[in-house]
PDB file of C-alpha atoms in Angstrom:
ATOM      1  CA  MET N   1       0.000   0.000   0.000  1.00  0.00           C
ATOM      2  CA  THR N   2       1.362   3.364  -1.022  1.00  0.00           C
ATOM      3  CA  GLU N   3       0.303   6.975  -1.235  1.00  0.00           C
ATOM      4  CA  TRP N   4      -0.957   6.262  -4.758  1.00  0.00           C
ATOM      5  CA  THR N   5      -3.090   3.246  -3.880  1.00  0.00           C
ATOM      6  CA  GLY N   6      -4.222   4.058  -0.377  1.00  0.00           C
ATOM      7  CA  LEU N   7      -6.246   1.191   1.069  1.00  0.00           C
ATOM      8  CA  ARG N   8      -7.861   0.194  -2.232  1.00  0.00           C
ATOM      9  CA  PRO N   9      -5.729  -2.966  -2.586  1.00  0.00           C
ATOM     10  CA  MET N  10      -6.755  -4.064   0.890  1.00  0.00           C
ATOM     11  CA  GLU N  11     -10.415  -3.456   0.139  1.00  0.00           C
ATOM     12  CA  ALA N  12     -10.157  -5.389  -3.126  1.00  0.00           C
ATOM     13  CA  VAL N  13      -8.418  -8.403  -1.596  1.00  0.00           C
ATOM     14  CA  LEU N  14     -10.900  -8.545   1.268  1.00  0.00           C
ATOM     15  CA  ALA N  15     -13.724  -8.605  -1.277  1.00  0.00           C
ATOM     16  CA  ALA N  16     -11.983 -11.293  -3.324  1.00  0.00           C
ATOM     17  CA  ARG N  17     -11.454 -13.439  -0.244  1.00  0.00           C
ATOM     18  CA  ALA N  18     -15.106 -13.168   0.689  1.00  0.00           C
ATOM     19  CA  ALA N  19     -16.162 -14.129  -2.839  1.00  0.00           C
ATOM     20  CA  THR N  20     -13.926 -17.219  -2.950  1.00  0.00           C
ATOM     21  CA  VAL N  21     -14.180 -18.431   0.634  1.00  0.00           C
ATOM     22  CA  HIS N  22     -15.745 -21.695  -0.566  1.00  0.00           C
ATOM     23  CA  LEU N  23     -12.857 -22.365  -2.957  1.00  0.00           C
ATOM     24  CA  VAL N  24      -9.597 -21.360  -1.338  1.00  0.00           C
ATOM     25  CA  ASP N  25      -8.042 -20.241   1.932  1.00  0.00           C
ATOM     26  CA  VAL N  26      -6.604 -16.749   1.462  1.00  0.00           C
ATOM     27  CA  GLU N  27      -4.084 -15.141   3.801  1.00  0.00           C
ATOM     28  CA  ILE N  28      -3.828 -11.382   3.371  1.00  0.00           C
ATOM     29  CA  VAL N  29      -0.444  -9.726   3.796  1.00  0.00           C
ATOM     30  CA  ALA N  30      -0.488  -5.983   4.413  1.00  0.00           C
ATOM     31  CA  LEU N  31       2.501  -5.012   2.257  1.00  0.00           C
ATOM     32  CA  CYS N  32       3.747  -1.728   3.655  1.00  0.00           C
ATOM     33  CA  GLY N  33       5.069   0.757   1.121  1.00  0.00           C
ATOM     34  CA  PHE N  34       8.511   2.269   1.470  1.00  0.00           C
ATOM     35  CA  PRO N  35      10.012   4.173   3.072  1.00  0.00           C
ATOM     36  CA  VAL N  36       8.556   3.075   6.378  1.00  0.00           C
ATOM     37  CA  LEU N  37      10.820   5.097   8.675  1.00  0.00           C
ATOM     38  CA  GLY N  38      11.033   8.791   9.443  1.00  0.00           C
ATOM     39  CA  VAL N  39       8.820  11.627   8.273  1.00  0.00           C
ATOM     40  CA  ASP N  40       8.617  10.266   4.728  1.00  0.00           C
ATOM     41  CA  GLY N  41       7.286   6.957   6.015  1.00  0.00           C
ATOM     42  CA  ALA N  42       4.479   8.386   8.151  1.00  0.00           C
ATOM     43  CA  LEU N  43       1.747   7.765   5.577  1.00  0.00           C
ATOM     44  CA  HIS N  44       2.901   4.215   4.942  1.00  0.00           C
ATOM     45  CA  ARG N  45       2.923   3.471   8.667  1.00  0.00           C
ATOM     46  CA  SER N  46      -0.609   4.843   8.913  1.00  0.00           C
ATOM     47  CA  LEU N  47      -1.811   2.728   5.980  1.00  0.00           C
ATOM     48  CA  LEU N  48      -0.248  -0.365   7.527  1.00  0.00           C
ATOM     49  CA  ALA N  49      -2.010   0.292  10.823  1.00  0.00           C
ATOM     50  CA  ASP N  50      -5.334   0.734   9.020  1.00  0.00           C
ATOM     51  CA  ALA N  51      -4.842  -2.453   7.007  1.00  0.00           C
ATOM     52  CA  MET N  52      -4.180  -4.456  10.153  1.00  0.00           C
ATOM     53  CA  THR N  53      -7.349  -3.046  11.688  1.00  0.00           C
ATOM     54  CA  MET N  54      -9.279  -4.026   8.549  1.00  0.00           C
ATOM     55  CA  GLY N  55      -8.274  -7.662   8.962  1.00  0.00           C
ATOM     56  CA  ALA N  56      -4.900  -8.364   7.379  1.00  0.00           C
ATOM     57  CA  ASP N  57      -3.459 -11.674   8.544  1.00  0.00           C
ATOM     58  CA  LEU N  58       0.239 -10.824   8.257  1.00  0.00           C
ATOM     59  CA  VAL N  59       2.540  -7.820   8.160  1.00  0.00           C
ATOM     60  CA  GLY N  60       4.561  -7.373   4.987  1.00  0.00           C
ATOM     61  CA  GLY N  61       7.216  -4.996   3.763  1.00  0.00           C
ATOM     62  CA  CYS N  62      10.421  -4.560   1.781  1.00  0.00           C
ATOM     63  CA  PRO N  63      13.135  -3.702   4.316  1.00  0.00           C
ATOM     64  CA  HIS N  64      15.934  -3.873   1.740  1.00  0.00           C
ATOM     65  CA  LEU N  65      14.408  -0.859  -0.015  1.00  0.00           C
ATOM     66  CA  GLU N  66      14.602   1.304   3.095  1.00  0.00           C
ATOM     67  CA  PRO N  67      17.011   4.125   2.265  1.00  0.00           C
ATOM     68  CA  SER N  68      18.050   4.827   5.863  1.00  0.00           C
ATOM     69  CA  SER N  69      18.261   1.520   7.722  1.00  0.00           C
ATOM     70  CA  LEU N  70      17.355  -1.989   6.616  1.00  0.00           C
ATOM     71  CA  ASP N  71      17.779  -3.337  10.136  1.00  0.00           C
ATOM     72  CA  GLU N  72      15.612  -0.650  11.711  1.00  0.00           C
ATOM     73  CA  ALA N  73      12.883  -1.168   9.117  1.00  0.00           C
ATOM     74  CA  THR N  74      12.924  -4.904   9.822  1.00  0.00           C
ATOM     75  CA  SER N  75      12.659  -4.246  13.541  1.00  0.00           C
ATOM     76  CA  TYR N  76       9.711  -1.884  13.047  1.00  0.00           C
ATOM     77  CA  LEU N  77       7.740  -4.332  10.895  1.00  0.00           C
ATOM     78  CA  LEU N  78       8.334  -7.127  13.398  1.00  0.00           C
ATOM     79  CA  GLN N  79       7.126  -4.881  16.209  1.00  0.00           C
ATOM     80  CA  VAL N  80       3.903  -4.057  14.351  1.00  0.00           C
ATOM     81  CA  ALA N  81       3.336  -7.773  13.811  1.00  0.00           C
ATOM     82  CA  ALA N  82       4.012  -8.541  17.465  1.00  0.00           C
ATOM     83  CA  ASP N  83       1.609  -5.803  18.541  1.00  0.00           C
ATOM     84  CA  HIS N  84      -1.131  -7.527  16.513  1.00  0.00           C
ATOM     85  CA  SER N  85      -0.020 -11.071  17.444  1.00  0.00           C
ATOM     86  CA  VAL N  86       0.510 -12.046  13.805  1.00  0.00           C
ATOM     87  CA  GLY N  87       3.417 -13.194  11.672  1.00  0.00           C
ATOM     88  CA  VAL N  88       5.421 -11.459   8.967  1.00  0.00           C
ATOM     89  CA  ASP N  89       5.919 -12.181   5.273  1.00  0.00           C
ATOM     90  CA  LEU N  90       8.733  -9.926   4.084  1.00  0.00           C
ATOM     91  CA  HIS N  91      10.147  -9.236   0.643  1.00  0.00           C
ATOM     92  CA  THR N  92      13.769  -9.840   1.575  1.00  0.00           C
ATOM     93  CA  ASP N  93      16.940  -8.929  -0.311  1.00  0.00           C
ATOM     94  CA  GLU N  94      15.389  -8.789  -3.769  1.00  0.00           C
ATOM     95  CA  ILE N  95      18.741  -7.583  -5.025  1.00  0.00           C
ATOM     96  CA  LEU N  96      22.008  -9.068  -6.281  1.00  0.00           C
ATOM     97  CA  ASP N  97      24.157  -6.914  -4.010  1.00  0.00           C
ATOM     98  CA  ALA N  98      25.907  -9.298  -1.607  1.00  0.00           C
ATOM     99  CA  GLY N  99      26.400  -6.389   0.778  1.00  0.00           C
ATOM    100  CA  VAL N 100      22.649  -6.276   1.401  1.00  0.00           C
ATOM    101  CA  LEU N 101      21.760  -9.180   3.667  1.00  0.00           C
ATOM    102  CA  GLY N 102      18.512  -8.478   5.431  1.00  0.00           C
ATOM    103  CA  LEU N 103      17.879 -12.211   5.748  1.00  0.00           C
ATOM    104  CA  ALA N 104      20.599 -12.444   8.388  1.00  0.00           C
ATOM    105  CA  ASP N 105      19.134  -9.421  10.193  1.00  0.00           C
ATOM    106  CA  LEU N 106      15.681 -11.011  10.107  1.00  0.00           C
ATOM    107  CA  ALA N 107      17.037 -14.284  11.493  1.00  0.00           C
ATOM    108  CA  ARG N 108      18.738 -12.462  14.338  1.00  0.00           C
ATOM    109  CA  HIS N 109      15.613 -10.480  15.248  1.00  0.00           C
ATOM    110  CA  VAL N 110      13.333 -13.528  15.090  1.00  0.00           C
ATOM    111  CA  ALA N 111      15.731 -15.676  17.108  1.00  0.00           C
ATOM    112  CA  THR N 112      15.923 -13.104  19.883  1.00  0.00           C
ATOM    113  CA  GLY N 113      12.275 -12.708  20.707  1.00  0.00           C
ATOM    114  CA  PHE N 114       9.757 -12.687  17.841  1.00  0.00           C
ATOM    115  CA  GLU N 115       7.186 -15.336  18.764  1.00  0.00           C
ATOM    116  CA  HIS N 116       5.126 -15.511  15.569  1.00  0.00           C
ATOM    117  CA  PRO N 117       5.639 -17.100  12.130  1.00  0.00           C
ATOM    118  CA  ALA N 118       8.178 -15.455   9.843  1.00  0.00           C
ATOM    119  CA  THR N 119       8.536 -15.889   6.097  1.00  0.00           C
ATOM    120  CA  ALA N 120      11.157 -14.369   3.807  1.00  0.00           C
ATOM    121  CA  SER N 121      10.596 -14.282   0.054  1.00  0.00           C
ATOM    122  CA  HIS N 122      13.110 -13.718  -2.762  1.00  0.00           C
ATOM    123  CA  CYS N 123      16.334 -13.787  -0.646  1.00  0.00           C
ATOM    124  CA  VAL N 124      18.290 -13.176  -3.855  1.00  0.00           C
ATOM    125  CA  SER N 125      21.496 -11.734  -2.415  1.00  0.00           C
ATOM    126  CA  LEU N 126      22.108 -14.951  -0.478  1.00  0.00           C
ATOM    127  CA  SER N 127      23.066 -16.586  -3.779  1.00  0.00           C
ATOM    128  CA  MET N 128      25.838 -14.021  -4.315  1.00  0.00           C
ATOM    129  CA  LEU N 129      27.680 -14.920  -1.108  1.00  0.00           C
ATOM    130  CA  PRO N 130      30.620 -17.323  -0.811  1.00  0.00           C
ATOM    131  CA  GLU N 131      29.473 -20.884  -0.179  1.00  0.00           C
ATOM    132  CA  ALA N 132      30.620 -20.947   3.441  1.00  0.00           C
ATOM    133  CA  ARG N 133      28.742 -17.738   4.218  1.00  0.00           C
ATOM    134  CA  GLN N 134      25.636 -19.114   2.509  1.00  0.00           C
ATOM    135  CA  ARG N 135      25.744 -22.124   4.828  1.00  0.00           C
ATOM    136  CA  GLU N 136      26.242 -19.908   7.863  1.00  0.00           C
ATOM    137  CA  VAL N 137      23.254 -17.697   7.059  1.00  0.00           C
ATOM    138  CA  ALA N 138      21.115 -20.702   6.127  1.00  0.00           C
ATOM    139  CA  GLU N 139      21.838 -22.271   9.509  1.00  0.00           C
ATOM    140  CA  GLN N 140      20.827 -19.028  11.231  1.00  0.00           C
ATOM    141  CA  VAL N 141      17.582 -18.976   9.250  1.00  0.00           C
ATOM    142  CA  ALA N 142      16.876 -22.597  10.183  1.00  0.00           C
ATOM    143  CA  ALA N 143      17.584 -21.957  13.867  1.00  0.00           C
ATOM    144  CA  ALA N 144      15.184 -19.004  13.830  1.00  0.00           C
ATOM    145  CA  GLY N 145      12.431 -21.121  12.256  1.00  0.00           C
ATOM    146  CA  ILE N 146      12.011 -18.860   9.236  1.00  0.00           C
ATOM    147  CA  GLY N 147      10.448 -20.205   6.042  1.00  0.00           C
ATOM    148  CA  VAL N 148      11.774 -19.073   2.662  1.00  0.00           C
ATOM    149  CA  VAL N 149       9.860 -18.684  -0.596  1.00  0.00           C
ATOM    150  CA  ALA N 150      11.745 -18.819  -3.895  1.00  0.00           C
ATOM    151  CA  LEU N 151      10.099 -16.872  -6.720  1.00  0.00           C
ATOM    152  CA  PRO N 152      11.798 -18.088  -9.887  1.00  0.00           C
ATOM    153  CA  GLN N 153       9.711 -16.496 -12.634  1.00  0.00           C
ATOM    154  CA  THR N 154       9.910 -12.919 -11.419  1.00  0.00           C
ATOM    155  CA  ASN N 155      13.502 -13.169 -10.230  1.00  0.00           C
ATOM    156  CA  LEU N 156      14.690 -14.603 -13.548  1.00  0.00           C
ATOM    157  CA  TYR N 157      12.937 -11.778 -15.365  1.00  0.00           C
ATOM    158  CA  LEU N 158      14.093  -8.890 -13.174  1.00  0.00           C
ATOM    159  CA  GLN N 159      17.512  -9.856 -11.852  1.00  0.00           C
ATOM    160  CA  GLY N 160      20.822  -9.835 -13.694  1.00  0.00           C
ATOM    161  CA  ARG N 161      19.944  -7.289 -16.361  1.00  0.00           C
ATOM    162  CA  ALA N 162      23.084  -5.279 -15.669  1.00  0.00           C
ATOM    163  CA  HIS N 163      25.340  -8.352 -15.942  1.00  0.00           C
ATOM    164  CA  ALA N 164      26.291  -8.745 -19.589  1.00  0.00           C
ATOM    165  CA  GLN N 165      28.689 -11.566 -18.722  1.00  0.00           C
ATOM    166  CA  ALA N 166      28.157 -14.524 -16.378  1.00  0.00           C
ATOM    167  CA  THR N 167      24.617 -13.336 -15.740  1.00  0.00           C
ATOM    168  CA  PRO N 168      23.420 -14.604 -12.337  1.00  0.00           C
ATOM    169  CA  ARG N 169      20.122 -16.443 -12.181  1.00  0.00           C
ATOM    170  CA  GLY N 170      18.920 -14.322  -9.313  1.00  0.00           C
ATOM    171  CA  ILE N 171      17.364 -17.257  -7.449  1.00  0.00           C
ATOM    172  CA  THR N 172      17.979 -17.792  -3.757  1.00  0.00           C
ATOM    173  CA  SER N 173      20.405 -20.486  -2.605  1.00  0.00           C
ATOM    174  CA  VAL N 174      17.897 -23.303  -2.462  1.00  0.00           C
ATOM    175  CA  ALA N 175      20.499 -26.033  -1.934  1.00  0.00           C
ATOM    176  CA  ALA N 176      22.135 -24.328   1.046  1.00  0.00           C
ATOM    177  CA  LEU N 177      18.792 -23.534   2.655  1.00  0.00           C
ATOM    178  CA  ARG N 178      17.455 -27.067   2.212  1.00  0.00           C
ATOM    179  CA  ALA N 179      20.682 -28.584   3.518  1.00  0.00           C
ATOM    180  CA  ALA N 180      20.308 -26.496   6.676  1.00  0.00           C
ATOM    181  CA  GLY N 181      16.737 -27.702   7.182  1.00  0.00           C
ATOM    182  CA  VAL N 182      14.959 -24.511   6.130  1.00  0.00           C
ATOM    183  CA  PRO N 183      11.503 -25.109   4.638  1.00  0.00           C
ATOM    184  CA  VAL N 184      11.770 -23.747   1.087  1.00  0.00           C
ATOM    185  CA  ALA N 185       8.586 -23.151  -0.870  1.00  0.00           C
ATOM    186  CA  ALA N 186       8.241 -21.753  -4.381  1.00  0.00           C
ATOM    187  CA  GLY N 187       5.633 -19.363  -5.709  1.00  0.00           C
ATOM    188  CA  GLN N 188       4.471 -17.271  -8.629  1.00  0.00           C
ATOM    189  CA  ASP N 189       4.961 -13.746  -7.254  1.00  0.00           C
ATOM    190  CA  ASN N 190       3.999 -11.361 -10.058  1.00  0.00           C
ATOM    191  CA  LEU N 191       1.518 -12.438 -12.693  1.00  0.00           C
ATOM    192  CA  GLN N 192       1.271 -10.783 -16.119  1.00  0.00           C
ATOM    193  CA  ASP N 193       2.141  -7.321 -14.860  1.00  0.00           C
ATOM    194  CA  PRO N 194       5.065  -4.891 -15.352  1.00  0.00           C
ATOM    195  CA  PHE N 195       7.282  -7.029 -13.104  1.00  0.00           C
ATOM    196  CA  ASN N 196       6.558 -10.262 -15.000  1.00  0.00           C
ATOM    197  CA  PRO N 197       4.674 -10.263 -18.313  1.00  0.00           C
ATOM    198  CA  LEU N 198       4.142 -14.035 -18.196  1.00  0.00           C
ATOM    199  CA  GLY N 199       2.753 -16.617 -15.816  1.00  0.00           C
ATOM    200  CA  ARG N 200      -0.448 -18.613 -15.364  1.00  0.00           C
ATOM    201  CA  GLY N 201      -0.522 -18.781 -11.597  1.00  0.00           C
ATOM    202  CA  CYS N 202       0.066 -22.522 -11.929  1.00  0.00           C
ATOM    203  CA  PRO N 203       2.061 -24.311  -9.206  1.00  0.00           C
ATOM    204  CA  LEU N 204       3.054 -27.064 -11.649  1.00  0.00           C
ATOM    205  CA  ASP N 205       4.692 -24.448 -13.892  1.00  0.00           C
ATOM    206  CA  ILE N 206       6.640 -23.101 -10.930  1.00  0.00           C
ATOM    207  CA  ALA N 207       7.726 -26.573  -9.845  1.00  0.00           C
ATOM    208  CA  ALA N 208       8.914 -27.321 -13.383  1.00  0.00           C
ATOM    209  CA  LEU N 209      10.940 -24.116 -13.375  1.00  0.00           C
ATOM    210  CA  MET N 210      12.503 -25.056 -10.028  1.00  0.00           C
ATOM    211  CA  VAL N 211      13.824 -28.234 -11.661  1.00  0.00           C
ATOM    212  CA  LEU N 212      15.696 -26.121 -14.189  1.00  0.00           C
ATOM    213  CA  VAL N 213      16.890 -23.133 -12.179  1.00  0.00           C
ATOM    214  CA  SER N 214      17.575 -24.774  -8.806  1.00  0.00           C
ATOM    215  CA  HIS N 215      18.680 -28.212 -10.032  1.00  0.00           C
ATOM    216  CA  LEU N 216      15.994 -30.051  -8.066  1.00  0.00           C
ATOM    217  CA  THR N 217      14.605 -33.449  -8.931  1.00  0.00           C
ATOM    218  CA  PRO N 218      10.978 -33.383 -10.090  1.00  0.00           C
ATOM    219  CA  ASP N 219       9.925 -34.889  -6.750  1.00  0.00           C
ATOM    220  CA  ASP N 220      11.781 -32.264  -4.716  1.00  0.00           C
ATOM    221  CA  ALA N 221      10.595 -29.473  -6.996  1.00  0.00           C
ATOM    222  CA  TYR N 222       6.981 -30.546  -6.547  1.00  0.00           C
ATOM    223  CA  ARG N 223       7.448 -30.496  -2.785  1.00  0.00           C
ATOM    224  CA  THR N 224       8.277 -26.768  -2.989  1.00  0.00           C
ATOM    225  CA  VAL N 225       4.702 -26.109  -4.136  1.00  0.00           C
ATOM    226  CA  SER N 226       3.064 -28.782  -1.975  1.00  0.00           C
ATOM    227  CA  ASP N 227       4.543 -30.120   1.286  1.00  0.00           C
ATOM    228  CA  GLU N 228       7.069 -27.332   1.795  1.00  0.00           C
ATOM    229  CA  ALA N 229       4.553 -24.658   0.855  1.00  0.00           C
ATOM    230  CA  ARG N 230       2.221 -25.985   3.529  1.00  0.00           C
ATOM    231  CA  ARG N 231       5.055 -26.007   6.070  1.00  0.00           C
ATOM    232  CA  VAL N 232       5.883 -22.384   5.314  1.00  0.00           C
ATOM    233  CA  LEU N 233       2.199 -21.529   5.746  1.00  0.00           C
ATOM    234  CA  GLY N 234       2.074 -23.392   9.042  1.00  0.00           C
ATOM    235  CA  ARG N 235      -0.364 -25.994   7.732  1.00  0.00           C
ATOM    236  CA  GLU N 236      -0.383 -29.741   8.189  1.00  0.00           C
ATOM    237  CA  VAL N 237       1.350 -31.616   5.392  1.00  0.00           C
ATOM    238  CA  VAL N 238      -1.107 -33.755   3.431  1.00  0.00           C
ATOM    239  CA  SER N 239      -0.658 -37.465   2.872  1.00  0.00           C
ATOM    240  CA  LEU N 240      -2.918 -40.052   1.277  1.00  0.00           C
ATOM    241  CA  THR N 241      -3.873 -41.550   4.625  1.00  0.00           C
ATOM    242  CA  VAL N 242      -7.028 -41.639   6.699  1.00  0.00           C
ATOM    243  CA  GLY N 243      -7.342 -38.508   8.813  1.00  0.00           C
ATOM    244  CA  SER N 244      -5.056 -36.334   6.703  1.00  0.00           C
ATOM    245  CA  PRO N 245      -6.547 -33.095   5.320  1.00  0.00           C
ATOM    246  CA  ALA N 246      -8.299 -33.907   2.035  1.00  0.00           C
ATOM    247  CA  ASP N 247      -6.654 -31.095   0.069  1.00  0.00           C
ATOM    248  CA  LEU N 248      -5.811 -32.994  -3.096  1.00  0.00           C
ATOM    249  CA  LEU N 249      -4.892 -32.532  -6.745  1.00  0.00           C
ATOM    250  CA  ALA N 250      -5.360 -35.109  -9.498  1.00  0.00           C
ATOM    251  CA  VAL N 251      -3.812 -34.576 -12.921  1.00  0.00           C
ATOM    252  CA  ARG N 252      -3.859 -36.623 -16.103  1.00  0.00           C
ATOM    253  CA  ALA N 253      -0.280 -37.904 -16.250  1.00  0.00           C
ATOM    254  CA  GLY N 254       1.525 -41.194 -15.893  1.00  0.00           C
ATOM    255  CA  THR N 255       4.180 -39.865 -13.510  1.00  0.00           C
ATOM    256  CA  LEU N 256       4.924 -36.749 -11.523  1.00  0.00           C
ATOM    257  CA  ARG N 257       7.714 -35.885 -13.955  1.00  0.00           C
ATOM    258  CA  GLN N 258       5.248 -36.069 -16.836  1.00  0.00           C
ATOM    259  CA  ALA N 259       2.836 -33.840 -14.935  1.00  0.00           C
ATOM    260  CA  LEU N 260       5.520 -31.181 -14.487  1.00  0.00           C
ATOM    261  CA  ALA N 261       6.705 -31.495 -18.075  1.00  0.00           C
ATOM    262  CA  ALA N 262       3.276 -31.258 -19.688  1.00  0.00           C
ATOM    263  CA  GLY N 263       1.310 -29.195 -17.195  1.00  0.00           C
ATOM    264  CA  PRO N 264      -1.909 -30.961 -18.234  1.00  0.00           C
ATOM    265  CA  SER N 265      -5.115 -28.961 -18.056  1.00  0.00           C
ATOM    266  CA  ASP N 266      -7.188 -31.969 -16.984  1.00  0.00           C
ATOM    267  CA  ARG N 267      -7.137 -31.565 -13.212  1.00  0.00           C
ATOM    268  CA  LEU N 268      -9.321 -32.183 -10.206  1.00  0.00           C
ATOM    269  CA  VAL N 269      -8.913 -30.117  -7.037  1.00  0.00           C
ATOM    270  CA  TRP N 270     -10.397 -31.025  -3.671  1.00  0.00           C
ATOM    271  CA  ARG N 271     -10.452 -28.622  -0.728  1.00  0.00           C
ATOM    272  CA  THR N 272     -11.196 -30.285   2.607  1.00  0.00           C
ATOM    273  CA  GLY N 273     -12.792 -33.150   0.739  1.00  0.00           C
ATOM    274  CA  THR N 274     -14.991 -31.057  -1.534  1.00  0.00           C
ATOM    275  CA  LEU N 275     -14.379 -31.038  -5.280  1.00  0.00           C
ATOM    276  CA  THR N 276     -13.871 -27.369  -6.118  1.00  0.00           C
ATOM    277  CA  SER N 277     -12.341 -27.465  -9.592  1.00  0.00           C
ATOM    278  CA  PRO N 278     -13.569 -30.179 -11.969  1.00  0.00           C
ATOM    279  CA  SER N 279     -11.493 -30.449 -15.136  1.00  0.00           C
ATOM    280  CA  ASN N 280     -12.786 -30.547 -18.675  1.00  0.00           C
ATOM    281  CA  ALA N 281     -12.193 -34.271 -18.716  1.00  0.00           C
ATOM    282  CA  ALA N 282     -14.134 -34.718 -15.489  1.00  0.00           C
ATOM    283  CA  GLN N 283     -17.049 -32.780 -16.911  1.00  0.00           C
ATOM    284  CA  ALA N 284     -16.959 -35.115 -19.899  1.00  0.00           C
ATOM    285  CA  GLY N 285     -17.116 -38.097 -17.570  1.00  0.00           C
ATOM    286  CA  SER N 286     -13.573 -39.350 -18.145  1.00  0.00           C
ATOM    287  CA  ALA N 287     -11.750 -38.169 -15.025  1.00  0.00           C
ATOM    288  CA  SER N 288     -11.372 -41.710 -13.775  1.00  0.00           C
ATOM    289  CA  ALA N 289      -9.542 -42.849 -16.895  1.00  0.00           C
ATOM    290  CA  PRO N 290      -6.164 -44.576 -16.433  1.00  0.00           C
ATOM    291  CA  GLY N 291      -3.280 -42.187 -15.887  1.00  0.00           C
ATOM    292  CA  ALA N 292      -5.045 -39.747 -13.566  1.00  0.00           C
ATOM    293  CA  ASN N 293      -2.872 -39.604 -10.458  1.00  0.00           C
ATOM    294  CA  ALA N 294      -3.825 -37.978  -7.166  1.00  0.00           C
ATOM    295  CA  SER N 295      -1.257 -36.055  -5.155  1.00  0.00           C
ATOM    296  CA  PRO N 296      -1.486 -33.968  -1.997  1.00  0.00           C
TER     297      PRO N 296
END
């Protein structure tokens, strides 16, 4: 929310959540505009306070864009979240500058007293650090209990433009984070807007991209949009067992690798046991044909 948008985004997302409550669980992050500190940040602080009063579930912000103090901005956003007894979901280090490392600041703050969930998205500059330093920061993030969200489409599009040679991918250090035990999810981020002209909002597309850009196996890549995504959100991981949440996806493919490769449109989605998204094939009466696999 900024001086140009006011609270209109919050109003729109609240309306969208109400209209789709039977289809999907929506968490609303009040993304505070920048700057957040000082006289110039007064309006943004006011908008954030109003958004929390309106019913936002999490506090968001972009501390790395704070011109005066990244650490102080992080501390302020965490304090607002603590005051409302909610977690944070911060755009973190969306920059290739290895000298900007808000992720380490966030880990330190969370480890020393923040008692609510914390998520860091992007975390691009981590990938520009020496390997030993990556491991060190990843271990700090794991110890603090922070979840990380990689955003491959937008980061590939935006990052590295100034690097004519040896262009960095601009994706966070997924291997180091996973090795340290950090839950690493993957998401769409921007969708057909000035920050990313492409995208379908499809988790299978994102998982397929994670295979290519983060060198994950198809199984591990799928976990970034399924099991690990649920862990980052603080939700129970789904398994095909009695008593597990019946949040399921069935796609027309012989294997998981084929599903990621083809991104088939024939899909069935269940939310808490209720079919919410019948596919074209299902409507034609052929959803139970051989090759339709169910996955949590």
